[in-house]
Amino acid sequence: MAQDIKEKIIRFYKGTEGEEAAVRMVDLAYQAQKNRKYKLTGFLTPFEQEVAGTIANSVDDIKVDFDGGYTGAERQRAAFCHNEFAGTPAFEISVIKAEWNGEFARLSHRDVLGSILSLGVDRDCIGDIIATKESAKILVDKKMADYFTNNLTQIGGTTVKTVIDELSSIAAKEERCKEIRATVASLRVDSIAAAGFGMSRSKAAVEIEADKVKLNWQSVKNSSQSVKEGDILSMRGRGRLEVAEIRGLTKKGRTGVLLKRYF
Protein backbone atom coordinates (compact mmCIF):
# COMPACT_ATOMS: atom_id res chain seq x y z
CA MET A 1 0.00 0.00 0.00
CA ALA A 2 2.76 2.42 1.00
CA GLN A 3 4.66 1.63 -2.20
CA ASP A 4 1.55 2.34 -4.26
CA ILE A 5 1.16 5.76 -2.63
CA LYS A 6 4.85 6.58 -3.15
CA GLU A 7 4.64 5.67 -6.83
CA LYS A 8 1.42 7.68 -7.25
CA ILE A 9 3.01 10.81 -5.73
CA ILE A 10 6.18 10.49 -7.80
CA ARG A 11 4.17 9.88 -10.97
CA PHE A 12 1.99 12.95 -10.26
CA TYR A 13 5.04 15.26 -10.09
CA LYS A 14 7.02 13.59 -12.87
CA GLY A 15 8.21 16.14 -15.40
CA THR A 16 7.66 19.11 -13.08
CA GLU A 17 10.21 21.16 -11.16
CA GLY A 18 9.08 19.32 -8.03
CA GLU A 19 9.96 15.83 -9.28
CA GLU A 20 13.34 15.43 -7.56
CA ALA A 21 12.07 17.00 -4.35
CA ALA A 22 9.02 14.70 -4.36
CA VAL A 23 11.25 11.62 -4.61
CA ARG A 24 13.37 12.76 -1.66
CA MET A 25 10.52 13.97 0.50
CA VAL A 26 8.21 11.00 0.15
CA ASP A 27 11.02 8.83 1.57
CA LEU A 28 11.48 11.25 4.47
CA ALA A 29 7.77 11.16 5.23
CA TYR A 30 7.77 7.38 5.42
CA GLN A 31 10.89 7.43 7.59
CA ALA A 32 9.05 9.74 10.00
CA GLN A 33 6.08 7.41 9.92
CA LYS A 34 8.33 4.48 10.80
CA ASN A 35 10.35 6.09 13.62
CA ARG A 36 7.34 8.02 14.98
CA LYS A 37 9.43 11.17 15.29
CA TYR A 38 10.24 13.66 12.52
CA LYS A 39 12.42 14.09 9.46
CA LEU A 40 13.76 17.39 8.17
CA THR A 41 14.19 18.54 4.57
CA GLY A 42 16.59 21.09 3.17
CA PHE A 43 15.35 24.56 2.22
CA LEU A 44 12.44 24.35 -0.21
CA THR A 45 11.04 26.69 -2.82
CA PRO A 46 7.37 27.68 -2.42
CA PHE A 47 6.38 25.09 -5.02
CA GLU A 48 8.35 22.38 -3.22
CA GLN A 49 6.57 23.40 -0.02
CA GLU A 50 3.29 22.69 -1.79
CA VAL A 51 4.67 19.28 -2.76
CA ALA A 52 5.57 18.64 0.90
CA GLY A 53 2.00 19.50 1.91
CA THR A 54 0.60 17.07 -0.67
CA ILE A 55 2.90 14.32 0.60
CA ALA A 56 1.93 14.91 4.23
CA ASN A 57 -1.75 14.70 3.29
CA SER A 58 -1.12 11.41 1.48
CA VAL A 59 0.89 9.56 4.15
CA ASP A 60 -1.00 8.21 7.17
CA ASP A 61 -0.23 9.76 10.59
CA ILE A 62 2.05 12.43 9.13
CA LYS A 63 1.76 16.22 9.29
CA VAL A 64 4.21 18.86 8.09
CA ASP A 65 5.52 22.08 9.65
CA PHE A 66 7.62 24.79 7.97
CA ASP A 67 10.23 27.28 9.11
CA GLY A 68 12.56 29.55 7.14
CA GLY A 69 14.29 31.21 10.10
CA TYR A 70 12.12 34.34 10.24
CA THR A 71 8.53 35.42 9.61
CA GLY A 72 7.78 35.75 5.91
CA ALA A 73 10.70 33.66 4.63
CA GLU A 74 10.23 32.44 1.08
CA ARG A 75 12.54 29.43 1.20
CA GLN A 76 11.65 27.20 4.15
CA ARG A 77 12.56 23.83 5.61
CA ALA A 78 9.85 21.23 6.13
CA ALA A 79 9.60 18.86 9.07
CA PHE A 80 7.51 15.72 8.49
CA CYS A 81 6.21 14.87 11.96
CA HIS A 82 4.44 11.75 13.18
CA ASN A 83 1.16 12.50 14.95
CA GLU A 84 2.50 10.78 18.07
CA PHE A 85 5.59 13.02 18.22
CA ALA A 86 4.99 15.26 21.22
CA GLY A 87 8.07 17.46 20.91
CA THR A 88 8.95 20.44 18.74
CA PRO A 89 11.03 19.79 15.62
CA ALA A 90 14.42 21.50 15.53
CA PHE A 91 14.72 23.17 12.13
CA GLU A 92 18.49 23.61 12.47
CA ILE A 93 18.74 27.05 10.84
CA SER A 94 21.54 29.57 11.31
CA VAL A 95 22.11 32.99 9.81
CA ILE A 96 25.45 34.15 8.44
CA LYS A 97 26.13 37.87 8.17
CA ALA A 98 28.53 38.90 5.40
CA GLU A 99 29.80 42.50 5.41
CA TRP A 100 31.77 44.54 2.88
CA ASN A 101 32.65 48.17 2.19
CA GLY A 102 29.57 49.57 0.50
CA GLU A 103 31.44 52.64 -0.75
CA PHE A 104 33.55 50.58 -3.12
CA ALA A 105 31.35 47.61 -4.01
CA ARG A 106 27.74 47.10 -5.04
CA LEU A 107 26.88 43.45 -4.47
CA SER A 108 23.51 41.95 -5.35
CA HIS A 109 21.55 38.92 -4.22
CA ARG A 110 22.81 37.13 -7.34
CA ASP A 111 26.45 37.94 -6.46
CA VAL A 112 25.99 36.51 -2.97
CA LEU A 113 24.25 33.35 -4.14
CA GLY A 114 26.78 32.76 -6.92
CA SER A 115 29.71 33.02 -4.53
CA ILE A 116 28.08 30.61 -2.07
CA LEU A 117 27.33 28.04 -4.76
CA SER A 118 30.89 28.32 -6.04
CA LEU A 119 31.95 26.75 -2.74
CA GLY A 120 30.39 23.52 -3.98
CA VAL A 121 27.39 23.40 -1.62
CA ASP A 122 23.90 22.22 -2.55
CA ARG A 123 21.22 24.85 -3.13
CA ASP A 124 18.96 23.27 -0.51
CA CYS A 125 21.53 24.14 2.17
CA ILE A 126 20.72 27.84 1.63
CA GLY A 127 17.54 29.66 2.54
CA ASP A 128 16.70 33.30 1.91
CA ILE A 129 19.40 35.88 1.25
CA ILE A 130 18.62 39.36 2.54
CA ALA A 131 21.04 41.77 0.87
CA THR A 132 21.54 45.46 1.63
CA LYS A 133 24.08 48.06 0.43
CA GLU A 134 26.97 46.74 2.50
CA SER A 135 25.90 43.43 4.01
CA ALA A 136 23.86 40.29 3.48
CA LYS A 137 22.18 37.94 5.89
CA ILE A 138 22.19 34.37 4.61
CA LEU A 139 19.95 31.68 6.09
CA VAL A 140 21.75 28.33 6.04
CA ASP A 141 21.59 24.78 7.34
CA LYS A 142 23.07 24.97 10.84
CA LYS A 143 25.53 22.16 10.08
CA MET A 144 27.06 24.35 7.35
CA ALA A 145 27.40 27.57 9.36
CA ASP A 146 31.05 27.14 10.37
CA TYR A 147 31.97 26.07 6.84
CA PHE A 148 30.54 29.29 5.43
CA THR A 149 32.24 31.56 7.97
CA ASN A 150 35.57 29.87 7.24
CA ASN A 151 35.30 29.74 3.45
CA LEU A 152 33.07 32.59 2.28
CA THR A 153 35.80 35.22 2.13
CA GLN A 154 34.93 36.88 -1.19
CA ILE A 155 31.72 37.81 -2.99
CA GLY A 156 31.94 39.00 -6.57
CA GLY A 157 35.69 39.56 -6.17
CA THR A 158 35.15 41.72 -3.07
CA THR A 159 36.61 40.72 0.27
CA VAL A 160 33.92 40.11 2.89
CA LYS A 161 33.86 39.43 6.61
CA THR A 162 31.46 36.71 7.76
CA VAL A 163 30.16 35.91 11.23
CA ILE A 164 27.32 33.84 12.68
CA ASP A 165 24.50 36.21 13.63
CA GLU A 166 21.29 35.82 15.65
CA LEU A 167 18.05 34.82 13.93
CA SER A 168 16.30 37.40 16.10
CA SER A 169 18.24 40.12 14.24
CA ILE A 170 16.13 39.52 11.11
CA ALA A 171 13.01 41.64 10.95
CA ALA A 172 9.75 40.05 9.83
CA LYS A 173 9.26 40.45 6.09
CA GLU A 174 6.74 43.14 5.22
CA GLU A 175 5.21 43.13 1.77
CA ARG A 176 3.42 45.98 0.06
CA CYS A 177 0.37 45.09 -2.00
CA LYS A 178 -1.13 47.05 -4.88
CA GLU A 179 -4.51 46.14 -6.36
CA ILE A 180 -4.74 46.39 -10.13
CA ARG A 181 -8.05 46.33 -12.00
CA ALA A 182 -7.58 45.69 -15.67
CA THR A 183 -9.15 44.22 -18.78
CA VAL A 184 -7.13 41.79 -20.88
CA ALA A 185 -7.58 40.33 -24.34
CA SER A 186 -7.25 36.82 -22.93
CA LEU A 187 -6.10 34.89 -19.87
CA ARG A 188 -2.78 34.04 -21.49
CA VAL A 189 0.14 34.38 -19.14
CA ASP A 190 1.76 37.11 -21.24
CA SER A 191 -1.44 39.20 -21.10
CA ILE A 192 -1.75 38.88 -17.32
CA ALA A 193 1.96 39.54 -16.76
CA ALA A 194 1.80 42.63 -18.98
CA ALA A 195 -1.21 44.03 -17.10
CA GLY A 196 0.16 43.26 -13.66
CA PHE A 197 3.78 44.23 -14.12
CA GLY A 198 3.12 47.31 -16.29
CA MET A 199 4.67 46.36 -19.62
CA SER A 200 3.72 45.42 -23.16
CA ARG A 201 2.76 41.87 -24.08
CA SER A 202 5.81 41.64 -26.33
CA LYS A 203 8.09 42.62 -23.42
CA ALA A 204 6.34 40.08 -21.16
CA ALA A 205 6.91 37.43 -23.85
CA VAL A 206 10.63 38.28 -23.91
CA GLU A 207 10.81 37.88 -20.12
CA ILE A 208 9.03 34.53 -20.37
CA GLU A 209 11.43 33.39 -23.09
CA ALA A 210 14.35 34.35 -20.81
CA ASP A 211 12.88 32.11 -18.05
CA LYS A 212 12.29 35.07 -15.75
CA VAL A 213 8.61 34.29 -15.18
CA LYS A 214 7.14 31.52 -13.04
CA LEU A 215 3.53 30.43 -12.72
CA ASN A 216 2.73 28.86 -9.36
CA TRP A 217 6.49 28.63 -8.79
CA GLN A 218 7.15 26.61 -11.96
CA SER A 219 8.80 27.92 -15.13
CA VAL A 220 6.37 29.11 -17.78
CA LYS A 221 6.75 26.97 -20.90
CA ASN A 222 5.29 29.45 -23.40
CA SER A 223 3.46 32.77 -23.55
CA SER A 224 0.14 31.20 -24.52
CA GLN A 225 -0.15 29.22 -21.29
CA SER A 226 -3.45 30.01 -19.54
CA VAL A 227 -3.91 31.27 -15.98
CA LYS A 228 -6.87 30.92 -13.65
CA GLU A 229 -8.21 32.58 -10.53
CA GLY A 230 -5.89 32.05 -7.56
CA ASP A 231 -2.75 31.55 -9.66
CA ILE A 232 0.50 33.25 -8.65
CA LEU A 233 2.85 34.80 -11.21
CA SER A 234 6.34 35.90 -10.25
CA MET A 235 8.86 37.79 -12.37
CA ARG A 236 12.51 38.09 -11.44
CA GLY A 237 13.17 41.54 -10.02
CA ARG A 238 9.51 42.60 -10.10
CA GLY A 239 7.84 40.65 -7.29
CA ARG A 240 4.72 38.49 -7.29
CA LEU A 241 1.30 38.83 -8.84
CA GLU A 242 -1.87 37.09 -7.63
CA VAL A 243 -4.83 36.59 -9.95
CA ALA A 244 -7.31 37.52 -7.23
CA GLU A 245 -10.49 37.58 -9.31
CA ILE A 246 -11.64 36.94 -12.86
CA ARG A 247 -14.71 39.10 -13.46
CA GLY A 248 -16.02 37.95 -16.82
CA LEU A 249 -16.32 39.58 -20.24
CA THR A 250 -16.82 43.26 -20.98
CA LYS A 251 -19.06 44.53 -23.80
CA LYS A 252 -15.99 44.65 -26.01
CA GLY A 253 -15.18 41.01 -25.36
CA ARG A 254 -12.25 41.60 -23.02
CA THR A 255 -11.88 39.86 -19.66
CA GLY A 256 -11.94 41.88 -16.48
CA VAL A 257 -9.45 40.85 -13.78
CA LEU A 258 -8.46 41.94 -10.30
CA LEU A 259 -4.74 41.45 -9.70
CA LYS A 260 -2.76 41.89 -6.50
CA ARG A 261 0.88 42.79 -6.93
CA TYR A 262 3.23 42.17 -4.02
CA PHE A 263 6.55 44.02 -3.76
Coordinates of C-alpha atoms in Angstrom, one line a residue:
M1 CA 0.0 0.0 0.0
A2 CA 2.8 2.4 1.0
Q3 CA 4.7 1.6 -2.2
D4 CA 1.5 2.3 -4.3
I5 CA 1.2 5.8 -2.6
K6 CA 4.9 6.6 -3.2
E7 CA 4.6 5.7 -6.8
K8 CA 1.4 7.7 -7.2
I9 CA 3.0 10.8 -5.7
I10 CA 6.2 10.5 -7.8
R11 CA 4.2 9.9 -11.0
F12 CA 2.0 12.9 -10.3
Y13 CA 5.0 15.3 -10.1
K14 CA 7.0 13.6 -12.9
G15 CA 8.2 16.1 -15.4
T16 CA 7.7 19.1 -13.1
E17 CA 10.2 21.2 -11.2
G18 CA 9.1 19.3 -8.0
E19 CA 10.0 15.8 -9.3
E20 CA 13.3 15.4 -7.6
A21 CA 12.1 17.0 -4.3
A22 CA 9.0 14.7 -4.4
V23 CA 11.3 11.6 -4.6
R24 CA 13.4 12.8 -1.7
M25 CA 10.5 14.0 0.5
V26 CA 8.2 11.0 0.2
D27 CA 11.0 8.8 1.6
L28 CA 11.5 11.3 4.5
A29 CA 7.8 11.2 5.2
Y30 CA 7.8 7.4 5.4
Q31 CA 10.9 7.4 7.6
A32 CA 9.1 9.7 10.0
Q33 CA 6.1 7.4 9.9
K34 CA 8.3 4.5 10.8
N35 CA 10.4 6.1 13.6
R36 CA 7.3 8.0 15.0
K37 CA 9.4 11.2 15.3
Y38 CA 10.2 13.7 12.5
K39 CA 12.4 14.1 9.5
L40 CA 13.8 17.4 8.2
T41 CA 14.2 18.5 4.6
G42 CA 16.6 21.1 3.2
F43 CA 15.3 24.6 2.2
L44 CA 12.4 24.3 -0.2
T45 CA 11.0 26.7 -2.8
P46 CA 7.4 27.7 -2.4
F47 CA 6.4 25.1 -5.0
E48 CA 8.4 22.4 -3.2
Q49 CA 6.6 23.4 0.0
E50 CA 3.3 22.7 -1.8
V51 CA 4.7 19.3 -2.8
A52 CA 5.6 18.6 0.9
G53 CA 2.0 19.5 1.9
T54 CA 0.6 17.1 -0.7
I55 CA 2.9 14.3 0.6
A56 CA 1.9 14.9 4.2
N57 CA -1.8 14.7 3.3
S58 CA -1.1 11.4 1.5
V59 CA 0.9 9.6 4.1
D60 CA -1.0 8.2 7.2
D61 CA -0.2 9.8 10.6
I62 CA 2.1 12.4 9.1
K63 CA 1.8 16.2 9.3
V64 CA 4.2 18.9 8.1
D65 CA 5.5 22.1 9.7
F66 CA 7.6 24.8 8.0
D67 CA 10.2 27.3 9.1
G68 CA 12.6 29.6 7.1
G69 CA 14.3 31.2 10.1
Y70 CA 12.1 34.3 10.2
T71 CA 8.5 35.4 9.6
G72 CA 7.8 35.7 5.9
A73 CA 10.7 33.7 4.6
E74 CA 10.2 32.4 1.1
R75 CA 12.5 29.4 1.2
Q76 CA 11.7 27.2 4.1
R77 CA 12.6 23.8 5.6
A78 CA 9.8 21.2 6.1
A79 CA 9.6 18.9 9.1
F80 CA 7.5 15.7 8.5
C81 CA 6.2 14.9 12.0
H82 CA 4.4 11.8 13.2
N83 CA 1.2 12.5 14.9
E84 CA 2.5 10.8 18.1
F85 CA 5.6 13.0 18.2
A86 CA 5.0 15.3 21.2
G87 CA 8.1 17.5 20.9
T88 CA 8.9 20.4 18.7
P89 CA 11.0 19.8 15.6
A90 CA 14.4 21.5 15.5
F91 CA 14.7 23.2 12.1
E92 CA 18.5 23.6 12.5
I93 CA 18.7 27.1 10.8
S94 CA 21.5 29.6 11.3
V95 CA 22.1 33.0 9.8
I96 CA 25.5 34.1 8.4
K97 CA 26.1 37.9 8.2
A98 CA 28.5 38.9 5.4
E99 CA 29.8 42.5 5.4
W100 CA 31.8 44.5 2.9
N101 CA 32.7 48.2 2.2
G102 CA 29.6 49.6 0.5
E103 CA 31.4 52.6 -0.7
F104 CA 33.5 50.6 -3.1
A105 CA 31.3 47.6 -4.0
R106 CA 27.7 47.1 -5.0
L107 CA 26.9 43.5 -4.5
S108 CA 23.5 42.0 -5.3
H109 CA 21.6 38.9 -4.2
R110 CA 22.8 37.1 -7.3
D111 CA 26.5 37.9 -6.5
V112 CA 26.0 36.5 -3.0
L113 CA 24.3 33.3 -4.1
G114 CA 26.8 32.8 -6.9
S115 CA 29.7 33.0 -4.5
I116 CA 28.1 30.6 -2.1
L117 CA 27.3 28.0 -4.8
S118 CA 30.9 28.3 -6.0
L119 CA 32.0 26.7 -2.7
G120 CA 30.4 23.5 -4.0
V121 CA 27.4 23.4 -1.6
D122 CA 23.9 22.2 -2.6
R123 CA 21.2 24.8 -3.1
D124 CA 19.0 23.3 -0.5
C125 CA 21.5 24.1 2.2
I126 CA 20.7 27.8 1.6
G127 CA 17.5 29.7 2.5
D128 CA 16.7 33.3 1.9
I129 CA 19.4 35.9 1.2
I130 CA 18.6 39.4 2.5
A131 CA 21.0 41.8 0.9
T132 CA 21.5 45.5 1.6
K133 CA 24.1 48.1 0.4
E134 CA 27.0 46.7 2.5
S135 CA 25.9 43.4 4.0
A136 CA 23.9 40.3 3.5
K137 CA 22.2 37.9 5.9
I138 CA 22.2 34.4 4.6
L139 CA 19.9 31.7 6.1
V140 CA 21.7 28.3 6.0
D141 CA 21.6 24.8 7.3
K142 CA 23.1 25.0 10.8
K143 CA 25.5 22.2 10.1
M144 CA 27.1 24.4 7.3
A145 CA 27.4 27.6 9.4
D146 CA 31.1 27.1 10.4
Y147 CA 32.0 26.1 6.8
F148 CA 30.5 29.3 5.4
T149 CA 32.2 31.6 8.0
N150 CA 35.6 29.9 7.2
N151 CA 35.3 29.7 3.4
L152 CA 33.1 32.6 2.3
T153 CA 35.8 35.2 2.1
Q154 CA 34.9 36.9 -1.2
I155 CA 31.7 37.8 -3.0
G156 CA 31.9 39.0 -6.6
G157 CA 35.7 39.6 -6.2
T158 CA 35.1 41.7 -3.1
T159 CA 36.6 40.7 0.3
V160 CA 33.9 40.1 2.9
K161 CA 33.9 39.4 6.6
T162 CA 31.5 36.7 7.8
V163 CA 30.2 35.9 11.2
I164 CA 27.3 33.8 12.7
D165 CA 24.5 36.2 13.6
E166 CA 21.3 35.8 15.7
L167 CA 18.0 34.8 13.9
S168 CA 16.3 37.4 16.1
S169 CA 18.2 40.1 14.2
I170 CA 16.1 39.5 11.1
A171 CA 13.0 41.6 11.0
A172 CA 9.8 40.0 9.8
K173 CA 9.3 40.5 6.1
E174 CA 6.7 43.1 5.2
E175 CA 5.2 43.1 1.8
R176 CA 3.4 46.0 0.1
C177 CA 0.4 45.1 -2.0
K178 CA -1.1 47.0 -4.9
E179 CA -4.5 46.1 -6.4
I180 CA -4.7 46.4 -10.1
R181 CA -8.1 46.3 -12.0
A182 CA -7.6 45.7 -15.7
T183 CA -9.1 44.2 -18.8
V184 CA -7.1 41.8 -20.9
A185 CA -7.6 40.3 -24.3
S186 CA -7.2 36.8 -22.9
L187 CA -6.1 34.9 -19.9
R188 CA -2.8 34.0 -21.5
V189 CA 0.1 34.4 -19.1
D190 CA 1.8 37.1 -21.2
S191 CA -1.4 39.2 -21.1
I192 CA -1.8 38.9 -17.3
A193 CA 2.0 39.5 -16.8
A194 CA 1.8 42.6 -19.0
A195 CA -1.2 44.0 -17.1
G196 CA 0.2 43.3 -13.7
F197 CA 3.8 44.2 -14.1
G198 CA 3.1 47.3 -16.3
M199 CA 4.7 46.4 -19.6
S200 CA 3.7 45.4 -23.2
R201 CA 2.8 41.9 -24.1
S202 CA 5.8 41.6 -26.3
K203 CA 8.1 42.6 -23.4
A204 CA 6.3 40.1 -21.2
A205 CA 6.9 37.4 -23.8
V206 CA 10.6 38.3 -23.9
E207 CA 10.8 37.9 -20.1
I208 CA 9.0 34.5 -20.4
E209 CA 11.4 33.4 -23.1
A210 CA 14.3 34.3 -20.8
D211 CA 12.9 32.1 -18.1
K212 CA 12.3 35.1 -15.7
V213 CA 8.6 34.3 -15.2
K214 CA 7.1 31.5 -13.0
L215 CA 3.5 30.4 -12.7
N216 CA 2.7 28.9 -9.4
W217 CA 6.5 28.6 -8.8
Q218 CA 7.2 26.6 -12.0
S219 CA 8.8 27.9 -15.1
V220 CA 6.4 29.1 -17.8
K221 CA 6.7 27.0 -20.9
N222 CA 5.3 29.5 -23.4
S223 CA 3.5 32.8 -23.5
S224 CA 0.1 31.2 -24.5
Q225 CA -0.1 29.2 -21.3
S226 CA -3.4 30.0 -19.5
V227 CA -3.9 31.3 -16.0
K228 CA -6.9 30.9 -13.7
E229 CA -8.2 32.6 -10.5
G230 CA -5.9 32.1 -7.6
D231 CA -2.8 31.6 -9.7
I232 CA 0.5 33.2 -8.7
L233 CA 2.9 34.8 -11.2
S234 CA 6.3 35.9 -10.2
M235 CA 8.9 37.8 -12.4
R236 CA 12.5 38.1 -11.4
G237 CA 13.2 41.5 -10.0
R238 CA 9.5 42.6 -10.1
G239 CA 7.8 40.7 -7.3
R240 CA 4.7 38.5 -7.3
L241 CA 1.3 38.8 -8.8
E242 CA -1.9 37.1 -7.6
V243 CA -4.8 36.6 -10.0
A244 CA -7.3 37.5 -7.2
E245 CA -10.5 37.6 -9.3
I246 CA -11.6 36.9 -12.9
R247 CA -14.7 39.1 -13.5
G248 CA -16.0 38.0 -16.8
L249 CA -16.3 39.6 -20.2
T250 CA -16.8 43.3 -21.0
K251 CA -19.1 44.5 -23.8
K252 CA -16.0 44.6 -26.0
G253 CA -15.2 41.0 -25.4
R254 CA -12.2 41.6 -23.0
T255 CA -11.9 39.9 -19.7
G256 CA -11.9 41.9 -16.5
V257 CA -9.5 40.9 -13.8
L258 CA -8.5 41.9 -10.3
L259 CA -4.7 41.4 -9.7
K260 CA -2.8 41.9 -6.5
R261 CA 0.9 42.8 -6.9
Y262 CA 3.2 42.2 -4.0
F263 CA 6.5 44.0 -3.8

